[in-house]
Coordinates of C-alpha atoms in Angstrom, one line a residue:
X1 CA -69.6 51.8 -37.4
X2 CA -65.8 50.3 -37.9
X3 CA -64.3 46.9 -39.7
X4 CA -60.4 46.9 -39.5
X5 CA -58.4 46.8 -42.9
X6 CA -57.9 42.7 -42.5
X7 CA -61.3 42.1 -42.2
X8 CA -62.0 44.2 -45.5
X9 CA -59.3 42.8 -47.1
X10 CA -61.5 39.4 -46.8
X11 CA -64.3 40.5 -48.2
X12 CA -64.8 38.8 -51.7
X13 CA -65.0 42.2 -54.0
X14 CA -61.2 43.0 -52.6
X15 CA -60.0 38.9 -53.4
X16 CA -57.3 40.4 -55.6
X17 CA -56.1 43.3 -54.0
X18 CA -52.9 43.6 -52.9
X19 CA -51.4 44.9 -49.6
X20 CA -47.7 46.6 -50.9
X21 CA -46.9 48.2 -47.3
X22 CA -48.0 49.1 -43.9
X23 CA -48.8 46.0 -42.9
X24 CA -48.5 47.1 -39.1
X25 CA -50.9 48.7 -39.4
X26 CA -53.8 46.2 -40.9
X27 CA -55.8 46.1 -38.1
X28 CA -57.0 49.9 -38.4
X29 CA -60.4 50.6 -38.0
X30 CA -62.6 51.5 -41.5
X31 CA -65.3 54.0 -40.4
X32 CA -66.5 55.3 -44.2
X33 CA -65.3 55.3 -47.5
X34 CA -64.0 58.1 -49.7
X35 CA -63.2 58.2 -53.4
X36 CA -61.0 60.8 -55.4
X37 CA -59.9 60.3 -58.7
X38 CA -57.4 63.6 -58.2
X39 CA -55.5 63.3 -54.9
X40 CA -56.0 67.2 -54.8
X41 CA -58.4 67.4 -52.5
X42 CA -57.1 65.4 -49.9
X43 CA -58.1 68.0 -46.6
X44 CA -61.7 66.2 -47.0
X45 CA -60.3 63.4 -46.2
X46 CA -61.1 62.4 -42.6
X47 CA -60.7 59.8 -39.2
X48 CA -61.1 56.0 -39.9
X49 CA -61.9 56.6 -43.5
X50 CA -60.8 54.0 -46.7
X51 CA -59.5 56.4 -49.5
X52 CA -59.5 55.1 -52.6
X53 CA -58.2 56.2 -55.6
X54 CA -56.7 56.3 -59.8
X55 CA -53.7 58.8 -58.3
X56 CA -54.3 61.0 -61.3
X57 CA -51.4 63.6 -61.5
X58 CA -49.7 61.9 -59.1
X59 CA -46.9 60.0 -61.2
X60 CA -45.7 63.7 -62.5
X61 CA -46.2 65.0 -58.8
X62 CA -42.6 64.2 -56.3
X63 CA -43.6 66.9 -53.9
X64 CA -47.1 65.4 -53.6
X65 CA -45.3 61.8 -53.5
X66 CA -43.2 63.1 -50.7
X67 CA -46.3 64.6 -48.8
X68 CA -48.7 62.4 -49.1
X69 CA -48.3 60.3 -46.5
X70 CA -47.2 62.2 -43.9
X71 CA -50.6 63.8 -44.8
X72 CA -52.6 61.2 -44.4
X73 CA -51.2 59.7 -41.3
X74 CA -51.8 63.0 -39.7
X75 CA -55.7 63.0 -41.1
X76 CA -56.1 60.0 -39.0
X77 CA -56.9 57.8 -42.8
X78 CA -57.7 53.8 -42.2
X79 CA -56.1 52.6 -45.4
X80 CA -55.0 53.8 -48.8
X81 CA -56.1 52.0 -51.9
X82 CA -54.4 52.9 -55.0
X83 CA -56.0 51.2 -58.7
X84 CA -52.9 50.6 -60.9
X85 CA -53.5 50.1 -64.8
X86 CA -54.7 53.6 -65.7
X87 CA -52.4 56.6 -64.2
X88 CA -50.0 54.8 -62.7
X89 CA -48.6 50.8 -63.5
X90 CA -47.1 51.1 -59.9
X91 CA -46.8 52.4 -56.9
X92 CA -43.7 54.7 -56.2
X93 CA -41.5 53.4 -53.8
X94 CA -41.6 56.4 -51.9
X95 CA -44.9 56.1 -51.0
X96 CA -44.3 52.3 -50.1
X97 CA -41.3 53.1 -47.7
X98 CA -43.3 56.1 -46.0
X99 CA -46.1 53.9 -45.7
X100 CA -44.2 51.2 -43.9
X101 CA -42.6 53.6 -41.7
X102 CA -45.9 55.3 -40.3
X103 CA -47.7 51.7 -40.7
X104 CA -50.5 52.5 -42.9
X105 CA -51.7 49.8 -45.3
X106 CA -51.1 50.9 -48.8
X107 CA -53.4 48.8 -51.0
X108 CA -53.2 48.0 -54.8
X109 CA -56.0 47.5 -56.9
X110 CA -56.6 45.6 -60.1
X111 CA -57.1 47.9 -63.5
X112 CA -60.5 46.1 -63.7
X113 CA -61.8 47.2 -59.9
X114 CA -65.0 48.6 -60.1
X115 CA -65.2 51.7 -57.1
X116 CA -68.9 51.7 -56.9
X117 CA -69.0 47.9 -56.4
X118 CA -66.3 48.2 -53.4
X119 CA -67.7 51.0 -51.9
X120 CA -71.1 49.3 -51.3
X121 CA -69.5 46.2 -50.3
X122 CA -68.0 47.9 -47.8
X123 CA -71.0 50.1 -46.6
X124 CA -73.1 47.4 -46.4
X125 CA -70.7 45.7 -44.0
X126 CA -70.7 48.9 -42.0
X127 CA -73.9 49.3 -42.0
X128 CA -74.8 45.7 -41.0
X129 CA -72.7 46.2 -38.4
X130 CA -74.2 49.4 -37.0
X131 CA -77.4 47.5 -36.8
X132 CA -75.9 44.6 -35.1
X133 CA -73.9 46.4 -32.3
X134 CA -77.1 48.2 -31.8
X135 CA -79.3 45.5 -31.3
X136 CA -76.2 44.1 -28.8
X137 CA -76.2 46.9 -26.6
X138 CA -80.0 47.2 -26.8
X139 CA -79.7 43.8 -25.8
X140 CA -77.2 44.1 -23.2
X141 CA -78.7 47.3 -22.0
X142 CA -82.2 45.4 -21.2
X143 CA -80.8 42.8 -19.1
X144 CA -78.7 45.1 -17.3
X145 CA -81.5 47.6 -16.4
X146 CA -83.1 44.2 -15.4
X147 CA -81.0 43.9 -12.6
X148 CA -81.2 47.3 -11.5
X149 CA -84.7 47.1 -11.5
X150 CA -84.6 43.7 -9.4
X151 CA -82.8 45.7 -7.1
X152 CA -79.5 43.5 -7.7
X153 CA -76.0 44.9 -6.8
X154 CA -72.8 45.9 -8.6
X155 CA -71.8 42.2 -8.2
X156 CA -74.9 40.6 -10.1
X157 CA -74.1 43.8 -12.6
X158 CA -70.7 43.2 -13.1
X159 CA -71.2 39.8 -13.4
X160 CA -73.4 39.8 -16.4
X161 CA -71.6 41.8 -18.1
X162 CA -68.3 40.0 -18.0
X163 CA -70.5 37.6 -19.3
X164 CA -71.8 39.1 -22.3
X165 CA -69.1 40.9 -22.8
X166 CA -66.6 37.8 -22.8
X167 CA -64.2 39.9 -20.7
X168 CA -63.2 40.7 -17.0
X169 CA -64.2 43.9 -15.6
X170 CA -63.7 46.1 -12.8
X171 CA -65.2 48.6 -10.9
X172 CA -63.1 50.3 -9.1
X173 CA -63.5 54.0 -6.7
X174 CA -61.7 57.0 -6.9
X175 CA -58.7 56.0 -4.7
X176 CA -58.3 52.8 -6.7
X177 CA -60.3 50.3 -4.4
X178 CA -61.7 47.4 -6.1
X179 CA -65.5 47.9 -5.6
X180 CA -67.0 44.9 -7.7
X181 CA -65.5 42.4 -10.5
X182 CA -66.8 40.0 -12.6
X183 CA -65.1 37.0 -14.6
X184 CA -66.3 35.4 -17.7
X185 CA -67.0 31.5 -17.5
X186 CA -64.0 30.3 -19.1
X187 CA -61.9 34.0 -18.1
X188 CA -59.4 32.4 -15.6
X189 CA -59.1 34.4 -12.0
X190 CA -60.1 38.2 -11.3
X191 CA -57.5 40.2 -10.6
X192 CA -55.8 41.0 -7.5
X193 CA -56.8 44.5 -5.5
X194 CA -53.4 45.1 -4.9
X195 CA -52.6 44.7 -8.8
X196 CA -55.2 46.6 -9.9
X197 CA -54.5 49.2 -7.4
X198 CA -51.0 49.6 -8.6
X199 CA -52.3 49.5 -12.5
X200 CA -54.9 52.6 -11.8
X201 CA -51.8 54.6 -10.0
X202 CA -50.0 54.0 -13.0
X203 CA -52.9 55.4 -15.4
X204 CA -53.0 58.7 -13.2
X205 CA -49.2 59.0 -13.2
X206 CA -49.3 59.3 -16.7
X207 CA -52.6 61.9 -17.3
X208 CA -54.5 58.9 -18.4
X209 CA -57.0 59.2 -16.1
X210 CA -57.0 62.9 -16.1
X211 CA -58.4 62.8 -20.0
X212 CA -60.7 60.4 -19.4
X213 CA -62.0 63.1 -16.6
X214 CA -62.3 66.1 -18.9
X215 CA -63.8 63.7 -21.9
X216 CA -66.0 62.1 -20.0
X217 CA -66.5 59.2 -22.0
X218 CA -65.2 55.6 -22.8
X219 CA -61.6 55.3 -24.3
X220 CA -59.4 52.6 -24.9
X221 CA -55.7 51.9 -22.9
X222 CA -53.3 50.1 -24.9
X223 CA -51.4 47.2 -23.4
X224 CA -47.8 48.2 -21.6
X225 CA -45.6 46.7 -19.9
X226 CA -47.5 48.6 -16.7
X227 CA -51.4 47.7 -17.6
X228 CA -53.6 45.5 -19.4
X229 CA -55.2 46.4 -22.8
X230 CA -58.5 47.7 -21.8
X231 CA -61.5 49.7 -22.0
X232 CA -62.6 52.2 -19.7
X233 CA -65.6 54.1 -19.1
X234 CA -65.9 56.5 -16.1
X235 CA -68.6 56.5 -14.0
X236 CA -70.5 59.9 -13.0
X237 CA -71.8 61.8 -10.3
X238 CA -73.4 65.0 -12.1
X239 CA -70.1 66.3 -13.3
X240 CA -68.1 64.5 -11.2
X241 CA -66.2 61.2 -11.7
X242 CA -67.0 59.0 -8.9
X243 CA -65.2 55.4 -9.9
X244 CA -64.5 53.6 -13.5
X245 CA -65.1 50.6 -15.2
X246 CA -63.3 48.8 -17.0
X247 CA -63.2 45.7 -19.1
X248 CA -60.1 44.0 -20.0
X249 CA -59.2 41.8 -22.8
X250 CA -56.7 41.3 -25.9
X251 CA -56.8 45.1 -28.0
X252 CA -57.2 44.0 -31.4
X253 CA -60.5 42.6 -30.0
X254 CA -62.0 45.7 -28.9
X255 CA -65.6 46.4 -30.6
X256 CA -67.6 49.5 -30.5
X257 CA -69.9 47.4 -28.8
X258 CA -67.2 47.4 -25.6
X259 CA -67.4 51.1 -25.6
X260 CA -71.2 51.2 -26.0
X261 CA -71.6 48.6 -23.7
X262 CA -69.1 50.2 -20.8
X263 CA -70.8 53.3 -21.4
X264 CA -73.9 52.4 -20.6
X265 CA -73.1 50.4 -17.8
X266 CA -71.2 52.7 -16.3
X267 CA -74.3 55.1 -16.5
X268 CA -76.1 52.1 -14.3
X269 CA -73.3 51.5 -12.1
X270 CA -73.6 55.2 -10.9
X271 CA -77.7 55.1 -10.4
X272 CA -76.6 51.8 -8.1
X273 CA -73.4 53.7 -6.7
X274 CA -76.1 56.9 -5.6
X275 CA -78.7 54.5 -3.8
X276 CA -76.3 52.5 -1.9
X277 CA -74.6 55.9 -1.0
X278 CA -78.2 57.3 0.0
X279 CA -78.7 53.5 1.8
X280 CA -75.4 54.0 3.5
X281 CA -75.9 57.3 4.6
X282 CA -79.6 56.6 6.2
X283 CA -78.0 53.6 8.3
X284 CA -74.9 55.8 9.7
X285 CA -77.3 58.7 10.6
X286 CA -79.5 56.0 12.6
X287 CA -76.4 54.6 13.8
X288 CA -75.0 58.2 15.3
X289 CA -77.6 58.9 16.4
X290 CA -78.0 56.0 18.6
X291 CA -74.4 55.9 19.5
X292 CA -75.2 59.7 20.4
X293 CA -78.0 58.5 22.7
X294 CA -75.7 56.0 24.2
X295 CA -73.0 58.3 25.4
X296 CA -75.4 61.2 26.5
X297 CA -77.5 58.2 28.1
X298 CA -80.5 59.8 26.6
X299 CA -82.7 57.0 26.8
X300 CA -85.9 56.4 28.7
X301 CA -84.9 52.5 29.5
X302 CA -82.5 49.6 28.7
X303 CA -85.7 47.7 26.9
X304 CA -86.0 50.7 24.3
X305 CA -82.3 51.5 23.9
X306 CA -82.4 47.0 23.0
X307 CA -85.4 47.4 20.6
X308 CA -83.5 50.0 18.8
X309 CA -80.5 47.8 18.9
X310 CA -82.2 45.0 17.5
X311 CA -83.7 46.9 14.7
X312 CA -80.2 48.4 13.6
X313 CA -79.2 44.8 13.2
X314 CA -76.9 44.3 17.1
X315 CA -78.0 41.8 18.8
X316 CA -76.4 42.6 21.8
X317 CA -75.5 46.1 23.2
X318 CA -74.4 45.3 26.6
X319 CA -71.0 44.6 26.5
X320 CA -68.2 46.7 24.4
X321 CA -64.9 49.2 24.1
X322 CA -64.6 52.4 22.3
X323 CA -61.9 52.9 20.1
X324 CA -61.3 56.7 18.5
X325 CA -59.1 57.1 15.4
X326 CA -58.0 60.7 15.1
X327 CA -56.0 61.4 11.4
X328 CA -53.1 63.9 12.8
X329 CA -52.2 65.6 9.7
X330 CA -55.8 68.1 9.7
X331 CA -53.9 70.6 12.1
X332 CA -50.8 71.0 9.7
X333 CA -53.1 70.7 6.3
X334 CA -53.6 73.9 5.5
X335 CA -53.1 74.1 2.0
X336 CA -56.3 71.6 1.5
X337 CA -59.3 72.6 0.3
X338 CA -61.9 72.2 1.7
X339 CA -63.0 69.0 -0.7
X340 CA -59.6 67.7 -0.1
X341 CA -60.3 67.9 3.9
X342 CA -64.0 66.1 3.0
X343 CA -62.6 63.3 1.0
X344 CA -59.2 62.5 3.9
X345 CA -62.5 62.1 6.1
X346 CA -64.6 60.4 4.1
X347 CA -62.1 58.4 3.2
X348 CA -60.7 57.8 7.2
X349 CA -64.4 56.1 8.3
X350 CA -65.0 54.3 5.1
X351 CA -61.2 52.1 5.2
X352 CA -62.5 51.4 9.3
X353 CA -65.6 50.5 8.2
X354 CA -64.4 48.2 5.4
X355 CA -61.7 46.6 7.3
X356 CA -63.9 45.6 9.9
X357 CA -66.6 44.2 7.7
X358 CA -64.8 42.2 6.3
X359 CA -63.3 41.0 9.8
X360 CA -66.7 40.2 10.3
X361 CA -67.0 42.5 13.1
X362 CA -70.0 43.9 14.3
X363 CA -69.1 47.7 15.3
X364 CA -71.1 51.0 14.9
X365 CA -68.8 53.9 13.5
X366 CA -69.1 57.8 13.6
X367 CA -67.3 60.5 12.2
X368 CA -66.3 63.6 14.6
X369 CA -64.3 66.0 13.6
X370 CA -61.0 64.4 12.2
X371 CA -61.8 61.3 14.6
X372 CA -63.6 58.0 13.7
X373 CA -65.4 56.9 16.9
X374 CA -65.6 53.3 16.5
X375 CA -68.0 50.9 19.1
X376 CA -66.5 47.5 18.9
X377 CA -69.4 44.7 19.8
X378 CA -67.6 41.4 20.1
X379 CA -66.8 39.6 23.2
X380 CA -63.4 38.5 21.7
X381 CA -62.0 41.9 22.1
X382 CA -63.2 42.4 26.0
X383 CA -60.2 41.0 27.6
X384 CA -56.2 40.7 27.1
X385 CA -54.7 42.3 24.0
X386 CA -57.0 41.6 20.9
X387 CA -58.1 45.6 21.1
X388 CA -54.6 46.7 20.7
X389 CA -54.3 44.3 18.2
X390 CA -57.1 45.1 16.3
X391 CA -56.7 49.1 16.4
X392 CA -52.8 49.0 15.3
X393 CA -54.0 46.3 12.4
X394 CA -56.9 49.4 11.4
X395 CA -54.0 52.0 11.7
X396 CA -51.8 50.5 9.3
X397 CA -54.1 49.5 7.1
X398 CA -54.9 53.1 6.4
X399 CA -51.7 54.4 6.3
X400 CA -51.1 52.3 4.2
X401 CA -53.7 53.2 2.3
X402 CA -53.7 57.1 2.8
X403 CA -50.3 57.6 2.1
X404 CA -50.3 61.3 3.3
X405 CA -52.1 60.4 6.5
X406 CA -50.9 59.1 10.0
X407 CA -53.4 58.0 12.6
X408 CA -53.3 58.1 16.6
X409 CA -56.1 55.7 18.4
X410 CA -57.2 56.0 21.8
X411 CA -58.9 52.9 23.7
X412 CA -61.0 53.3 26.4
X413 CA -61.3 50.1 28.5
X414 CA -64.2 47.4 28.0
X415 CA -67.4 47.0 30.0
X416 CA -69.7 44.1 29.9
X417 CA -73.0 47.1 31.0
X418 CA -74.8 49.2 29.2
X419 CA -74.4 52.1 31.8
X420 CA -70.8 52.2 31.6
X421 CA -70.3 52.4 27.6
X422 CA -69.9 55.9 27.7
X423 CA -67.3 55.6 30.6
X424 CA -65.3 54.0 28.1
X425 CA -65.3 57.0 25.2
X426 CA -64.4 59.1 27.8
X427 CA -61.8 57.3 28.6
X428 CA -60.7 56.5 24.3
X429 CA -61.0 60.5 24.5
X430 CA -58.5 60.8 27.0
X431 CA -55.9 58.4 26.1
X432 CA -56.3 60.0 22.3
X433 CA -55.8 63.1 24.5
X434 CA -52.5 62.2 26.3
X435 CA -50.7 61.0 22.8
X436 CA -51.2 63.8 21.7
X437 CA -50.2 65.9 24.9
X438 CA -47.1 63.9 24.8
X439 CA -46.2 64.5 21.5
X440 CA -46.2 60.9 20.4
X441 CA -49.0 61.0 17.7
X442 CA -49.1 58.2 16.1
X443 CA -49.4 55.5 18.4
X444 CA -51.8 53.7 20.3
X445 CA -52.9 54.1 23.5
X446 CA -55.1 52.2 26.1
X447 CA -56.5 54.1 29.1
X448 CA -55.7 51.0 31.2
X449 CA -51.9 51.4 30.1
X450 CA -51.9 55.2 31.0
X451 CA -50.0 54.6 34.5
X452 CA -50.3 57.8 37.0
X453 CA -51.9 59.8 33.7
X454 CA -55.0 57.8 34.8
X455 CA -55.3 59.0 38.2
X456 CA -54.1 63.2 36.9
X457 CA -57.0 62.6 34.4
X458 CA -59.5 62.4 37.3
X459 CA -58.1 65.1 39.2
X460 CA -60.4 68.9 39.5
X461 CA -58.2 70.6 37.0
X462 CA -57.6 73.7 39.4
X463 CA -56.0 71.4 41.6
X464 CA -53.9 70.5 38.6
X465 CA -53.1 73.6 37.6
X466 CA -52.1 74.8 41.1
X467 CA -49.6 71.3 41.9
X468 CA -48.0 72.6 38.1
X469 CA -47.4 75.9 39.7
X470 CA -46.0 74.6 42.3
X471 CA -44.2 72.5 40.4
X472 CA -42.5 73.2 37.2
X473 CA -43.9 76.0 36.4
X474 CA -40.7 78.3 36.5
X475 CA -38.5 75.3 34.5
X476 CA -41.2 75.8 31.7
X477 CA -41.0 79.6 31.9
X478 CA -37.2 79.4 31.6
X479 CA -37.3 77.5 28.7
X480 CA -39.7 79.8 26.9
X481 CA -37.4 82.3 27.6
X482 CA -34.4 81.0 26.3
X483 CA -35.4 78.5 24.3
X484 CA -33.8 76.0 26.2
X485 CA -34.8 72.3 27.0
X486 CA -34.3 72.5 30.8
X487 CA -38.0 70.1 31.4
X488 CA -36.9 67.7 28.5
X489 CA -33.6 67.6 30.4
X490 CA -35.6 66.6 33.4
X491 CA -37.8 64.1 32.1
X492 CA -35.0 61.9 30.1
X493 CA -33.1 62.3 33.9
X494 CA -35.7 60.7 35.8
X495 CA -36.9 58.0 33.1
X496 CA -33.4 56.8 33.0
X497 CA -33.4 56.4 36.9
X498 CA -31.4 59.4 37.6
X499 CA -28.5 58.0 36.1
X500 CA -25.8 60.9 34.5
X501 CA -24.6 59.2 31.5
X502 CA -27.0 57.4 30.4
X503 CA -29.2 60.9 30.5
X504 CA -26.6 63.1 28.9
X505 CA -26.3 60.2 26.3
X506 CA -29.7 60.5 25.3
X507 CA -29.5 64.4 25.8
X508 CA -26.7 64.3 23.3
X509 CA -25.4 66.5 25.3
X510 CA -22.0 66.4 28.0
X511 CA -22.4 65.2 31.4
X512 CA -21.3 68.6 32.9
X513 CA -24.2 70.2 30.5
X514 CA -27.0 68.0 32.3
X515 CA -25.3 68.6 35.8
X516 CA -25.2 72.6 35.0
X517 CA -29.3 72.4 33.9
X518 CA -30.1 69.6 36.7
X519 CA -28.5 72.6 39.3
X520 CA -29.9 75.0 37.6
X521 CA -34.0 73.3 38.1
X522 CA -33.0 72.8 41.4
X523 CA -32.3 76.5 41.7
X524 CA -35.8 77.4 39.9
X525 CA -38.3 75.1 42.5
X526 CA -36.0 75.2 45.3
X527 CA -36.2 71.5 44.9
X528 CA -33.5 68.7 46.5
X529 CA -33.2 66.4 43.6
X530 CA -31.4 64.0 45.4
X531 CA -34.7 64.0 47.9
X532 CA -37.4 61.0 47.0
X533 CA -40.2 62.9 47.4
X534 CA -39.3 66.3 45.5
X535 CA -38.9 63.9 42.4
X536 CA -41.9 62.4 42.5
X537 CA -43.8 66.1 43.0
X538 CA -41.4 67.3 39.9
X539 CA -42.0 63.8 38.2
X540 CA -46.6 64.4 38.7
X541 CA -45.7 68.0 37.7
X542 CA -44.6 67.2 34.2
X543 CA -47.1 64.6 33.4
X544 CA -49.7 67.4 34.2
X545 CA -47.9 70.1 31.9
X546 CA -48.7 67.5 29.0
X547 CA -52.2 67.2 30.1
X548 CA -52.9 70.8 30.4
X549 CA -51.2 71.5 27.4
X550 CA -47.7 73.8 28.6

């Protein structure tokens, strides 16, 4: 395995070596040790490795002088180690200032060093420490598998190993959400979500994640002004990378026993990551189903549709308002793949479900469609605002977090009986229904705040469709024809209580423009504007051109 150049330089068969330059570079990491007596041969030399050597030929040799380091650097060598006494009585200076330059440690040895001596000193040491990190990470690996087999979580996991690691670690998903930490003893706080949020954006923004991806195996992030020094292993699903882990600490510190140790937890994160997926999955598929049962009332009696309650862990079923979360952006999307369009979904229901866990809110969710059907089951949100509260807090939250998604929510109203929970989807459904008919995604809407759209709603939609006719009908035919905005005209009128300028102001238009189209509607439905009752039938006939769709 590896010992860095200052911990060889410590051992006691290298007490009078010398370092002569590179001393940036001192903390390299020694992987095996390579001896030439003719620096001829110097393509075997190889990743990590100590080189040590007389320099025969090299005295006579500027070109090789010149090239030799360069070389080296690029071969990926730990350390050079040059014996002075026989071939050469010093080291040329040109070696010494390339050396500094590229920050590898140029080492002089006494005449009277003997190579086989400092080879096995160092071996040993490298072997030693093969045997040690192994019996670590078997170690480490026992008590981890412990915990899986105890049927402990990512916490307890996470935990220990911050502990026997001495480090903080994180597991965090694929869109950067913290998922578990743990904190040494004596490791000061864990990290913020938001910080390590922003830290993991910055690793993608810069392809470090995207190597990590195609290597599929533990690597070390150097520390920058943007992220901690760290390790990080990612966690797999088959051939897919479902979160990472990662384990945070001072770099010159880093041990193969971090990445060993990340790599194999990171292997038992995943077996945990698939059963509580498998877990999750089960419980929503018993939840749909009963919030299926609920809305299509398929249920022989209350006392079952209870028992099955109880059993799903709601103590109380009776009372409670629907609340549907739609993501707007599916309909324009269509460059997504299909994967893409999985993981917005997937994504929608688990931020709703989060956020109200951890408002300690006992809900049932399903996913329909692009919508998130959400059950609220808490007596605090049956009266007054708190369920306009509580669904604009869950639609900023995730667009917040789903930066290319905006969400419209529907809210039926609450009912204290079991009968009449499905009254109030229907009536989420429709308000989600009349945002979007209005063109004002991105809002949300109560049914109880829907005004004369509530009473339309309820109306046989022939009947609807025959009071449009009658209605405004020919103003939306005109403007299909010539593209003109003769209904908007209309509507911005009559909201700002017939008055001209105040219209034509929000028209941006002239006064004389929204005279000429307000004569011109009048001309189209032979209605009296200035007549009470033609306004209201022209008012009802636009709100039902939003609700059946014109």
């Amino acid at each position: 395995m590896t010992l860095t150049v200052h911990e060889a330089l410590h051992l006691d068969v290298l007490r009078d070596a010398k370092v002569r330059a590179g001393w940036g570079g001192l903390e390299r990491k020694i992987k095996w040790v390579n001896i030439l007596e003719i620096l001829e041969e110097l393509n075997v030399s190889r990743d990590g490795e100590l080189l040590i050597t007389t320099a025969f030929g090299l005295k006579d040799n500027p070109g090789l002088q010149q090239q030799l380091i360069p070389h080296l650097v690029e071969k990926g060598l730990a350390c050079l180690a040059i014996q002075t006494g026989y071939y050469l009585q010093e080291i040329p200076s040109v070696i010494l200032r390339q050396a500094d330059l590229h920050n590898l440690p140029v080492v002089e040895l006494p005449r009277d060093t003997m190579f086989a001596n400092l080879s096995k000193a160092i071996l040993t040491r490298l072997i030693n420490h093969q045997f040690q990190v192994l019996s670590d990470s078997q170690e480490l690996q026992h008590r981890l598998t412990q915990l899986v087999l105890k049927n402990k979580g990512l916490s307890e996991i996470l935990s220990v190993l911050a502990e026997l690691l001495d480090r903080k670690v994180r597991l965090v998903d694929n869109n950067y959400r913290l998922l578990a930490d743990g904190v040494p003893p004596d490791g000061g706080e864990a990290d913020t979500t938001g910080a390590i949020e922003e830290e993991f954006q910055w690793l993608r923004k810069y392809g470090i994640l995207d190597t990590l991806e195609k290597d599929k195996k533990a690597a070390e992030v150097q520390e920058s002004k943007h992220v901690s020094a760290q390790v990080i292993a990612p966690v797999m699903s088959g051939d897919t990378v479902t979160a990472y882990l990662s384990a945070v600490g001072d770099s010159h510190t880093f041990s193969e026993l971090d990445l060993a140790a990340l790599y194999q937890a990171a292997t038992l994160c995943s077996l945990v990551l698939l059963k509580e997926a498998a877990v999750r999955d089960t419980e929503d598929r018993l939840k749909g189903d009963f919030l299926d049962d609920l809305l299509s009332g398929n249920y022989p009696s209350e006392e079952i549709v209870l028992r099955r309650a109880r059993f799903l862990g709601y103590e109380s079923i009776h009372r409670g308002v629907f609340m549907l979360f739609k993501a707007n952006e599916f309909e324009t999307l269509e460059k997504l793949s299909e994967p893409e369009i999985i993981q917005i979904k997937t994504d929608l229901i688990s931020l709703i479900q989060e956020a109200l866990a951890q408002k300690n809110i006992h809900s049932i969710c399903r996913l329909q469609s692009a919508t998130v059907i959400v059950l609220i089951l808490e007596e605090g949100f049956l009266s007054g605002d708190a369920d306009v509260g509580l669904a604009t807090e869950l639609k900023e939250e995730i667009e917040q977090k789903m930066k290319r998604v905006t969400v419209s929510a529907g809210l039926g109203r609450p009912y204290r009986e079991l009968g009449k929970l499905a009254k109030s989807f229907a009536e989420g459904e429709k308000a989600l229904r009349i945002a979007q008919k209005i063109g004002d995604d991105g809002g949300v809407f109560r049914f109880s705040d829907l005004g004369a759209f509530r009473l339309l709603l309820s109306e046989n939609e022939a009947e609807l469709n025959a009071f449009y006719r009658d209605t405004v009908e020919k103003i939306v035919e005109d403007d299909r024809k010539n593209n003109g905005e003769l209904l908007k005209s209309l509507k911005v009128y009559l909201d700002e209580n017939r008055n001209i300028k105040e219209a034509a102001s929000k028209l941006f238009i002239h006064r004389h423009t929204l005279k000429y189209r307000l004569n011109k509607i009048a001309g189209l439905t032979g209605r009296d504007l200035d007549n009470s009752e033609d306004l209201l039938n022209l008012h009802l006939g636009i709100l039902i051109s939003y609700i059946l769709g014109e």
